[in-house]
mmCIF file of N, CA, C and O in Angstrom:
data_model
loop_
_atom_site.group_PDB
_atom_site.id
_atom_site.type_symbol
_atom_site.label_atom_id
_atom_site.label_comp_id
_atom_site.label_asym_id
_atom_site.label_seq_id
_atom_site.Cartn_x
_atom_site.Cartn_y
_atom_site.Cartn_z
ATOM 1 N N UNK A 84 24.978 -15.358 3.261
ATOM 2 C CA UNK A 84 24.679 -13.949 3.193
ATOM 3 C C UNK A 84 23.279 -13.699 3.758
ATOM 4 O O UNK A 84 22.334 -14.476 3.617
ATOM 5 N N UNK A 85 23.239 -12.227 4.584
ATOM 6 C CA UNK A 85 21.590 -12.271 4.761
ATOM 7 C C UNK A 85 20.823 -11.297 3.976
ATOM 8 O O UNK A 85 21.159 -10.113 3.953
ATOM 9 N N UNK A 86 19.705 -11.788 3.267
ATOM 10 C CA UNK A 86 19.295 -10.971 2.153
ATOM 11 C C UNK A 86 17.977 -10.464 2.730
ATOM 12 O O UNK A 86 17.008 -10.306 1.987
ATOM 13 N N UNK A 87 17.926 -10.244 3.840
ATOM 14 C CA UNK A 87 17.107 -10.012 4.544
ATOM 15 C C UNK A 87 16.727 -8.293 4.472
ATOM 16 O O UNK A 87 15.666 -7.752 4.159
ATOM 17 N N UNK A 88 17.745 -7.829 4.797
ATOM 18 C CA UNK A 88 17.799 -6.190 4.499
ATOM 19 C C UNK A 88 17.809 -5.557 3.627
ATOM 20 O O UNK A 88 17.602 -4.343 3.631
ATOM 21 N N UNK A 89 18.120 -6.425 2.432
ATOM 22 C CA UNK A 89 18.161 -6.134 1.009
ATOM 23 C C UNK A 89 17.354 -5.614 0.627
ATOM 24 O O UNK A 89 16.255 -6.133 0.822
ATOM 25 N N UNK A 90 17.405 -4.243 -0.166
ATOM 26 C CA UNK A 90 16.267 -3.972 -1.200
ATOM 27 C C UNK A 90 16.679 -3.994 -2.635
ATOM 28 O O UNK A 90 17.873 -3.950 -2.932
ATOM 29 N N UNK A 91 16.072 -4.037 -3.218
ATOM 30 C CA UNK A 91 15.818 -4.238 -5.118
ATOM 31 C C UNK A 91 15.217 -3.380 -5.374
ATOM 32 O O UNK A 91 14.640 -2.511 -4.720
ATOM 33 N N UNK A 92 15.392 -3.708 -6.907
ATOM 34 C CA UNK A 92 14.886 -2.484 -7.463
ATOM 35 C C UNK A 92 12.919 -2.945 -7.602
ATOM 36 O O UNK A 92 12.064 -2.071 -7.452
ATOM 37 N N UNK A 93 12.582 -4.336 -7.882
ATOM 38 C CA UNK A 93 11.199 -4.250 -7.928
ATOM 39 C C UNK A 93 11.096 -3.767 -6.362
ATOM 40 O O UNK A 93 10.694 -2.610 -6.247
ATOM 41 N N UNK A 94 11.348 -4.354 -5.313
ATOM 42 C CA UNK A 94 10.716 -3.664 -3.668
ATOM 43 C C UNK A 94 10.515 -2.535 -3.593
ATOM 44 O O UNK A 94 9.494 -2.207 -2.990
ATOM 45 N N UNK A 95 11.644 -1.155 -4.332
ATOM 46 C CA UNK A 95 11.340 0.192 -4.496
ATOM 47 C C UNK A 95 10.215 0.585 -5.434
ATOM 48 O O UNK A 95 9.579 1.627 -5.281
ATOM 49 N N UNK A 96 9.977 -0.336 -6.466
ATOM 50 C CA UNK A 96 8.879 -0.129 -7.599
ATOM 51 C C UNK A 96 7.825 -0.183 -6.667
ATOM 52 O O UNK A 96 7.013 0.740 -6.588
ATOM 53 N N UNK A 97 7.748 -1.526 -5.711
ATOM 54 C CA UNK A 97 6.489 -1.671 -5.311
ATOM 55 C C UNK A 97 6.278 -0.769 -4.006
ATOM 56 O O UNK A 97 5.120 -0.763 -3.590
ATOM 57 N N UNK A 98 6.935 -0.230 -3.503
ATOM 58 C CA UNK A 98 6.605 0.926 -2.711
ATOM 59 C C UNK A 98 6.424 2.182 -3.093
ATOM 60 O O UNK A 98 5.681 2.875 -2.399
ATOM 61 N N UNK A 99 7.128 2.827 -4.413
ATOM 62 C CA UNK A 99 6.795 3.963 -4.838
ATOM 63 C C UNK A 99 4.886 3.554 -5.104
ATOM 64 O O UNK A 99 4.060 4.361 -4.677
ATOM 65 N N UNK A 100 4.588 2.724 -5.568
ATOM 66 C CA UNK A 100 3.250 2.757 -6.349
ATOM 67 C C UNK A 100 2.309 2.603 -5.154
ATOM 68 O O UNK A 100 1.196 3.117 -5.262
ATOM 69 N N UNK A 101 2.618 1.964 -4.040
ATOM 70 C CA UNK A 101 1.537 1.605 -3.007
ATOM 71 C C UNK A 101 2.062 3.120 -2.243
ATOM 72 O O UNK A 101 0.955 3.626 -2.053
ATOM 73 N N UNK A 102 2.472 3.531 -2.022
ATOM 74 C CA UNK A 102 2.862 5.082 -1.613
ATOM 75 C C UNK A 102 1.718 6.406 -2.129
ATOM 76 O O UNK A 102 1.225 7.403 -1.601
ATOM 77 N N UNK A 103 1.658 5.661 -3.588
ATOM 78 C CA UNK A 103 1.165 6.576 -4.542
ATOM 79 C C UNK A 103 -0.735 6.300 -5.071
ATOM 80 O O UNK A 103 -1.615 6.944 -5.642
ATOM 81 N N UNK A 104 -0.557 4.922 -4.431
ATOM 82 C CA UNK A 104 -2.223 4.756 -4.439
ATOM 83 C C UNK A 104 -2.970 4.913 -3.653
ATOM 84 O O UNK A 104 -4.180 4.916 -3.884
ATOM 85 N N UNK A 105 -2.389 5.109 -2.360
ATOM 86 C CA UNK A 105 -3.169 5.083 -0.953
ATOM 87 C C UNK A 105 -3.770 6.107 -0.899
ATOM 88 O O UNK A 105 -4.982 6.053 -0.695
ATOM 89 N N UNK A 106 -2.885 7.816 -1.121
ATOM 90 C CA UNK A 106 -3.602 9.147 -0.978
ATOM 91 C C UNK A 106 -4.612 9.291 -2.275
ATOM 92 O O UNK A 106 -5.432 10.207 -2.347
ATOM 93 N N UNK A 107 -4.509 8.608 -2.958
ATOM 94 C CA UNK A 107 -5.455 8.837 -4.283
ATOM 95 C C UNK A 107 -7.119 7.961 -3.710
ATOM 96 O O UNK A 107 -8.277 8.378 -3.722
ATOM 97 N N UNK A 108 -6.575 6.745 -3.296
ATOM 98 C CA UNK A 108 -8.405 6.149 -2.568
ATOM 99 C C UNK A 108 -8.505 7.044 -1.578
ATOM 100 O O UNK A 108 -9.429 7.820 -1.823
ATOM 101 N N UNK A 109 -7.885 7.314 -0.425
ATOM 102 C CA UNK A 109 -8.177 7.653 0.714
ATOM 103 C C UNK A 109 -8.912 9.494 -0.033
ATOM 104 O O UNK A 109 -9.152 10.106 1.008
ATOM 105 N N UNK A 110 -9.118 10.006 -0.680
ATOM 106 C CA UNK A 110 -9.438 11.116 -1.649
ATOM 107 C C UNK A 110 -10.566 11.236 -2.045
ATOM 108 O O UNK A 110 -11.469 12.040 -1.816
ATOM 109 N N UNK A 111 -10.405 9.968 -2.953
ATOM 110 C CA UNK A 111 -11.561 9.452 -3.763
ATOM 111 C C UNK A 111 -12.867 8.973 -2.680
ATOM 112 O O UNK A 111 -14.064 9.129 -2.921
ATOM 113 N N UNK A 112 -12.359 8.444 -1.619
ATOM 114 C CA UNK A 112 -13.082 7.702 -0.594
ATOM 115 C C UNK A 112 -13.790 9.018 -0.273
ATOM 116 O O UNK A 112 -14.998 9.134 -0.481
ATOM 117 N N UNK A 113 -12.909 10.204 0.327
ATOM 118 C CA UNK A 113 -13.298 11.442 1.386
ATOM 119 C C UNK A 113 -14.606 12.324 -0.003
ATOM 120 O O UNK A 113 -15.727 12.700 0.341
ATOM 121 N N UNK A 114 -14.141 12.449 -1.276
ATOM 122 C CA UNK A 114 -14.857 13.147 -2.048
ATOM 123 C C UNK A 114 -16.195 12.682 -2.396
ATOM 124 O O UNK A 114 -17.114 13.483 -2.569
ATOM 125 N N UNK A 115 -16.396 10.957 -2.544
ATOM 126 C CA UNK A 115 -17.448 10.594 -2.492
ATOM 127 C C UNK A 115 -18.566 10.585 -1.333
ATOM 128 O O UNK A 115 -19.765 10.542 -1.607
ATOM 129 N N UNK A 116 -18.070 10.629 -0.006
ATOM 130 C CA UNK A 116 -18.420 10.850 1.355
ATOM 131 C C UNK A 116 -18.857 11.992 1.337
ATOM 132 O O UNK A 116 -20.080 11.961 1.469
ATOM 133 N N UNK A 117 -18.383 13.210 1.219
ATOM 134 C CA UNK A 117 -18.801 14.694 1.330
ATOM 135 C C UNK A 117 -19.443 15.431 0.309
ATOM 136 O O UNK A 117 -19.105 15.114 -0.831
ATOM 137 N N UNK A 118 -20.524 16.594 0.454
ATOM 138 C CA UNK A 118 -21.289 17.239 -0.361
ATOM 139 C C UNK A 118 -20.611 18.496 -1.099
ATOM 140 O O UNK A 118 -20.170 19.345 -0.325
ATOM 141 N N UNK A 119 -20.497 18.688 -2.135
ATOM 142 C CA UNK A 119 -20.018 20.437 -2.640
ATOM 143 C C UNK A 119 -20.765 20.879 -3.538
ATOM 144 O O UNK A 119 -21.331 20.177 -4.376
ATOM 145 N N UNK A 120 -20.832 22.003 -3.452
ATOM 146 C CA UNK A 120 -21.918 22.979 -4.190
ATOM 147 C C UNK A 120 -21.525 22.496 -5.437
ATOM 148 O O UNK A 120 -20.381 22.102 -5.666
ATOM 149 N N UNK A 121 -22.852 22.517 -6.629
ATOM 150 C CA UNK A 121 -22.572 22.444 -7.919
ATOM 151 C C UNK A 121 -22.002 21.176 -8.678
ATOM 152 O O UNK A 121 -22.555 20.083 -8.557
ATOM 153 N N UNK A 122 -20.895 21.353 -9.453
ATOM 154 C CA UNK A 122 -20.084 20.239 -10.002
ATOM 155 C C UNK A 122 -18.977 20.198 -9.358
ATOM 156 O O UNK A 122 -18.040 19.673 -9.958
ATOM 157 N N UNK A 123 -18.753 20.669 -8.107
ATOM 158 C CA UNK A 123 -17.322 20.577 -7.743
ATOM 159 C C UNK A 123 -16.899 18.812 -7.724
ATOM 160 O O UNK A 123 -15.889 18.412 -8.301
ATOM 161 N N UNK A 124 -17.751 17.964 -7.044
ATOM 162 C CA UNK A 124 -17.843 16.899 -6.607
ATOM 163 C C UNK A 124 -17.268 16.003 -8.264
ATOM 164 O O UNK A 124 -16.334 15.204 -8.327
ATOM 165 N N UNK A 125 -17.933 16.343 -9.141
ATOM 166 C CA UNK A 125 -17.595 15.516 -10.596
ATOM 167 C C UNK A 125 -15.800 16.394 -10.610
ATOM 168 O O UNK A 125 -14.849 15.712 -10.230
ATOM 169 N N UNK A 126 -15.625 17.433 -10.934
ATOM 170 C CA UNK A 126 -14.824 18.395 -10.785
ATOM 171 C C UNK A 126 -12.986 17.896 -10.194
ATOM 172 O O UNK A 126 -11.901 17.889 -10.775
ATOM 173 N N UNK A 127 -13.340 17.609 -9.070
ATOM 174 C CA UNK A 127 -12.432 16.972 -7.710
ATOM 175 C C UNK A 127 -12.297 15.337 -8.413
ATOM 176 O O UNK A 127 -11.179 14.843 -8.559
ATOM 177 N N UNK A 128 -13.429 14.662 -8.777
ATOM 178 C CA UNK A 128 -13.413 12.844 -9.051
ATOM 179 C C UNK A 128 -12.351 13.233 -10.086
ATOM 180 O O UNK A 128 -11.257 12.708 -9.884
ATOM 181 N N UNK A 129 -12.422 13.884 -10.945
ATOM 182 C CA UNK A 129 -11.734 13.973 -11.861
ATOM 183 C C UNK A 129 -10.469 14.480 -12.383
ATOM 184 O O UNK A 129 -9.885 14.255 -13.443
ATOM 185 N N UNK A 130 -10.236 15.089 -11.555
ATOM 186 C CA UNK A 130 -8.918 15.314 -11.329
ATOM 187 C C UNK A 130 -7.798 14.513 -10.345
ATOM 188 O O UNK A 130 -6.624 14.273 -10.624
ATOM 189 N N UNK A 131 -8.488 14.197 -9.180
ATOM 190 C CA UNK A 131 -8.111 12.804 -8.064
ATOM 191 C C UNK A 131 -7.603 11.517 -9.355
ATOM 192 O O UNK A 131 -6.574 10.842 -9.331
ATOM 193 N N UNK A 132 -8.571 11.496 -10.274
ATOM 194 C CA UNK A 132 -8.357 9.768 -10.769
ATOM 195 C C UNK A 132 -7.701 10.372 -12.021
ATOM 196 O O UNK A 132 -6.696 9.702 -12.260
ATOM 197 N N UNK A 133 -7.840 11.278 -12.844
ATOM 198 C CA UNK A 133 -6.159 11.912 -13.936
ATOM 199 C C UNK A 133 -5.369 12.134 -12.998
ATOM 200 O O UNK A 133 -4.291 11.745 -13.447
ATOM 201 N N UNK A 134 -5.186 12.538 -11.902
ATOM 202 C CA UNK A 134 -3.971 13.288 -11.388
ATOM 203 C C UNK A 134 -3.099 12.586 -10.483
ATOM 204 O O UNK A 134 -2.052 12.957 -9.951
ATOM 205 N N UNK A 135 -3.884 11.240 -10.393
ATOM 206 C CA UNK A 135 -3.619 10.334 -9.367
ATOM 207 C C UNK A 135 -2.582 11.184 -8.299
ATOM 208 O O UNK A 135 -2.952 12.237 -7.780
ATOM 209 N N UNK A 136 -1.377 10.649 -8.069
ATOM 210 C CA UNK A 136 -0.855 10.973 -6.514
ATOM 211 C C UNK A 136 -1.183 12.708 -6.909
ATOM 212 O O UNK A 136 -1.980 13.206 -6.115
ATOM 213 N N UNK A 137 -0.621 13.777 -8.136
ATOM 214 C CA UNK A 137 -0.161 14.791 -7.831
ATOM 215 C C UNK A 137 -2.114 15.153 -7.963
ATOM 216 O O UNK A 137 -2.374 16.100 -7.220
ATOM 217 N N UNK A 138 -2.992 14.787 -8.470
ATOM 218 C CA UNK A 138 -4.288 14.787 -8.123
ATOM 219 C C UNK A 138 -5.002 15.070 -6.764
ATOM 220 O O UNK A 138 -5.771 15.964 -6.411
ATOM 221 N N UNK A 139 -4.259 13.555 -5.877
ATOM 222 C CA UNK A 139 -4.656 13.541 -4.256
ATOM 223 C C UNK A 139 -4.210 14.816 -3.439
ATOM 224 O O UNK A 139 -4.764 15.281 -2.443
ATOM 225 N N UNK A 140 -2.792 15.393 -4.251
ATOM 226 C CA UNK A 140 -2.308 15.863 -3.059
ATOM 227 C C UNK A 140 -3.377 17.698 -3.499
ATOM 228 O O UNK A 140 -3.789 18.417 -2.589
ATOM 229 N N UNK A 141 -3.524 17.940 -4.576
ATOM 230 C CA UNK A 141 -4.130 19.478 -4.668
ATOM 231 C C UNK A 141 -5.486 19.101 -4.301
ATOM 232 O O UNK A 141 -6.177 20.119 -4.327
ATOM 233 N N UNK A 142 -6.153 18.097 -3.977
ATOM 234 C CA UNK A 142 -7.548 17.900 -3.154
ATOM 235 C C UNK A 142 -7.394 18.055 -2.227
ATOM 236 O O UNK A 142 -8.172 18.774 -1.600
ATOM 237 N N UNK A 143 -5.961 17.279 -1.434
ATOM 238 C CA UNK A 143 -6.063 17.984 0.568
ATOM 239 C C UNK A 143 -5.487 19.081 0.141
ATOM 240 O O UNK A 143 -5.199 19.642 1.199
ATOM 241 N N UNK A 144 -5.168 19.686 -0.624
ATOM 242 C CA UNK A 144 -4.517 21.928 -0.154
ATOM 243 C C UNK A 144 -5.564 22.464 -0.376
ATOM 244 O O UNK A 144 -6.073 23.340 0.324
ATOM 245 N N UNK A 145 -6.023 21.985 -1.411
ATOM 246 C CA UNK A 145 -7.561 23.219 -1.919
ATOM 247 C C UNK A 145 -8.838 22.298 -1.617
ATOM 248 O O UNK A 145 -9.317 22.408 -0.488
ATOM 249 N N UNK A 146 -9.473 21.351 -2.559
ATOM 250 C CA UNK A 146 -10.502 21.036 -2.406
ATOM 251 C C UNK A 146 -11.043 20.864 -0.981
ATOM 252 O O UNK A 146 -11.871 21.752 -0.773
ATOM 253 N N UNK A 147 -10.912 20.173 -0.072
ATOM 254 C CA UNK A 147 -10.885 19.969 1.258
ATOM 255 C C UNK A 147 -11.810 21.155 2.070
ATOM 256 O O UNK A 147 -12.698 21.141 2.923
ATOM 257 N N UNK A 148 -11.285 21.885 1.521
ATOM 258 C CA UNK A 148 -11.797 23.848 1.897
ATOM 259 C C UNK A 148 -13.098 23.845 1.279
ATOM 260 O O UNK A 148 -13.980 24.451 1.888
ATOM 261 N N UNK A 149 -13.455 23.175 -0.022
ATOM 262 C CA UNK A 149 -14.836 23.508 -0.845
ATOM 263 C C UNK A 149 -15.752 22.675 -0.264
ATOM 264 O O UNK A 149 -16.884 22.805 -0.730
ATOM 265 N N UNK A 150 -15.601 21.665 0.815
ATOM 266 C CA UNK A 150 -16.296 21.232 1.111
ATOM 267 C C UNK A 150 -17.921 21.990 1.592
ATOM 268 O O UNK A 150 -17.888 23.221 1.605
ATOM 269 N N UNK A 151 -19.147 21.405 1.934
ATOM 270 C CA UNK A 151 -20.008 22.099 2.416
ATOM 271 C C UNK A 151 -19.940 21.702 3.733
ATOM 272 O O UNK A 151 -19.519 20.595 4.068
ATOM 273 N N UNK A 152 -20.436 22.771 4.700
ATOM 274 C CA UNK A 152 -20.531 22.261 6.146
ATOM 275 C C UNK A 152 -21.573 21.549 6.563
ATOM 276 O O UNK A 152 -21.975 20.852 5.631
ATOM 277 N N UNK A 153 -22.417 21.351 7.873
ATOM 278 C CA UNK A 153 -23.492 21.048 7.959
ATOM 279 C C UNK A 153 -24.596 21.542 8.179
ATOM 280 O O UNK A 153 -25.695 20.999 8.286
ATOM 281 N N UNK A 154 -24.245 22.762 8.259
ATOM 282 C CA UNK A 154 -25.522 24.069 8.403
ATOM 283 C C UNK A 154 -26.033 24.444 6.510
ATOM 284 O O UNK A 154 -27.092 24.861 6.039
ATOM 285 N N UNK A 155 -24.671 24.042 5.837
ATOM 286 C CA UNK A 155 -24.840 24.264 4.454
ATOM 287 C C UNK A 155 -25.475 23.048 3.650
ATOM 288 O O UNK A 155 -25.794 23.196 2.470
ATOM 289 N N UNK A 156 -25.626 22.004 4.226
ATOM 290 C CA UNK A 156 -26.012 20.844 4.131
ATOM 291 C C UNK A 156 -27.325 20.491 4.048
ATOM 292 O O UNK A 156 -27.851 19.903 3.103
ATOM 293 N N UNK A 157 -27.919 20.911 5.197
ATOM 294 C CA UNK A 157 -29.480 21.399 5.781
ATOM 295 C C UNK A 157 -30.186 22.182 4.926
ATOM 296 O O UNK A 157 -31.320 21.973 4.494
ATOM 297 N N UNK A 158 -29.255 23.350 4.641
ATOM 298 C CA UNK A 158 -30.030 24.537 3.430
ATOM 299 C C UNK A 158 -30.458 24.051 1.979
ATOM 300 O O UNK A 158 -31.335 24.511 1.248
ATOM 301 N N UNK A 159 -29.571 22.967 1.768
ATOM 302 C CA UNK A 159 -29.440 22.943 0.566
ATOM 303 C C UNK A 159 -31.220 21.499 0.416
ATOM 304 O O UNK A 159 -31.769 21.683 -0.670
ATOM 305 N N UNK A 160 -31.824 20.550 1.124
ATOM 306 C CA UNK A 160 -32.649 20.193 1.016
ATOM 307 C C UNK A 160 -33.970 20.618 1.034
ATOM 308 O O UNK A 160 -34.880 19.813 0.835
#
């Protein structure tokens, strides 16, 4: 037989979860990298790492936008 093509049920376990950790660092990575007014920055960490995947994904719809630019960046030193 070739069990080559086969999937299981751990192979689906282990892809739902590596599916589900990637947008949560790649998040965590972008939020620590970038500046936001106030507490947004604690705000965003904290909801990214409770909210894990459904966390990552309302940081790229909304947070993303709160970012500061670089003219706002300048002002703020």
């Amino acid at each position: 037989m070739n069990y080559f093509l086969m999937i299981g049920p751990w192979q689906i376990i282990l892809i739902t979860v590596f599916l589900g950790i990637i947008p949560t660092i790649v998040a965590l990575i972008d939020i620590v990298r970038n500046e936001f007014s106030g507490n947004n920055k604690i705000v965003w960490l904290l909801v990214v790492l409770l909210g894990n995947f459904l966390g990552a994904l309302l940081y790229f719809i909304i947070g993303r936008k709160q970012k500061l630019s670089a003219t706002n960046k300048t002002s703020l030193t």
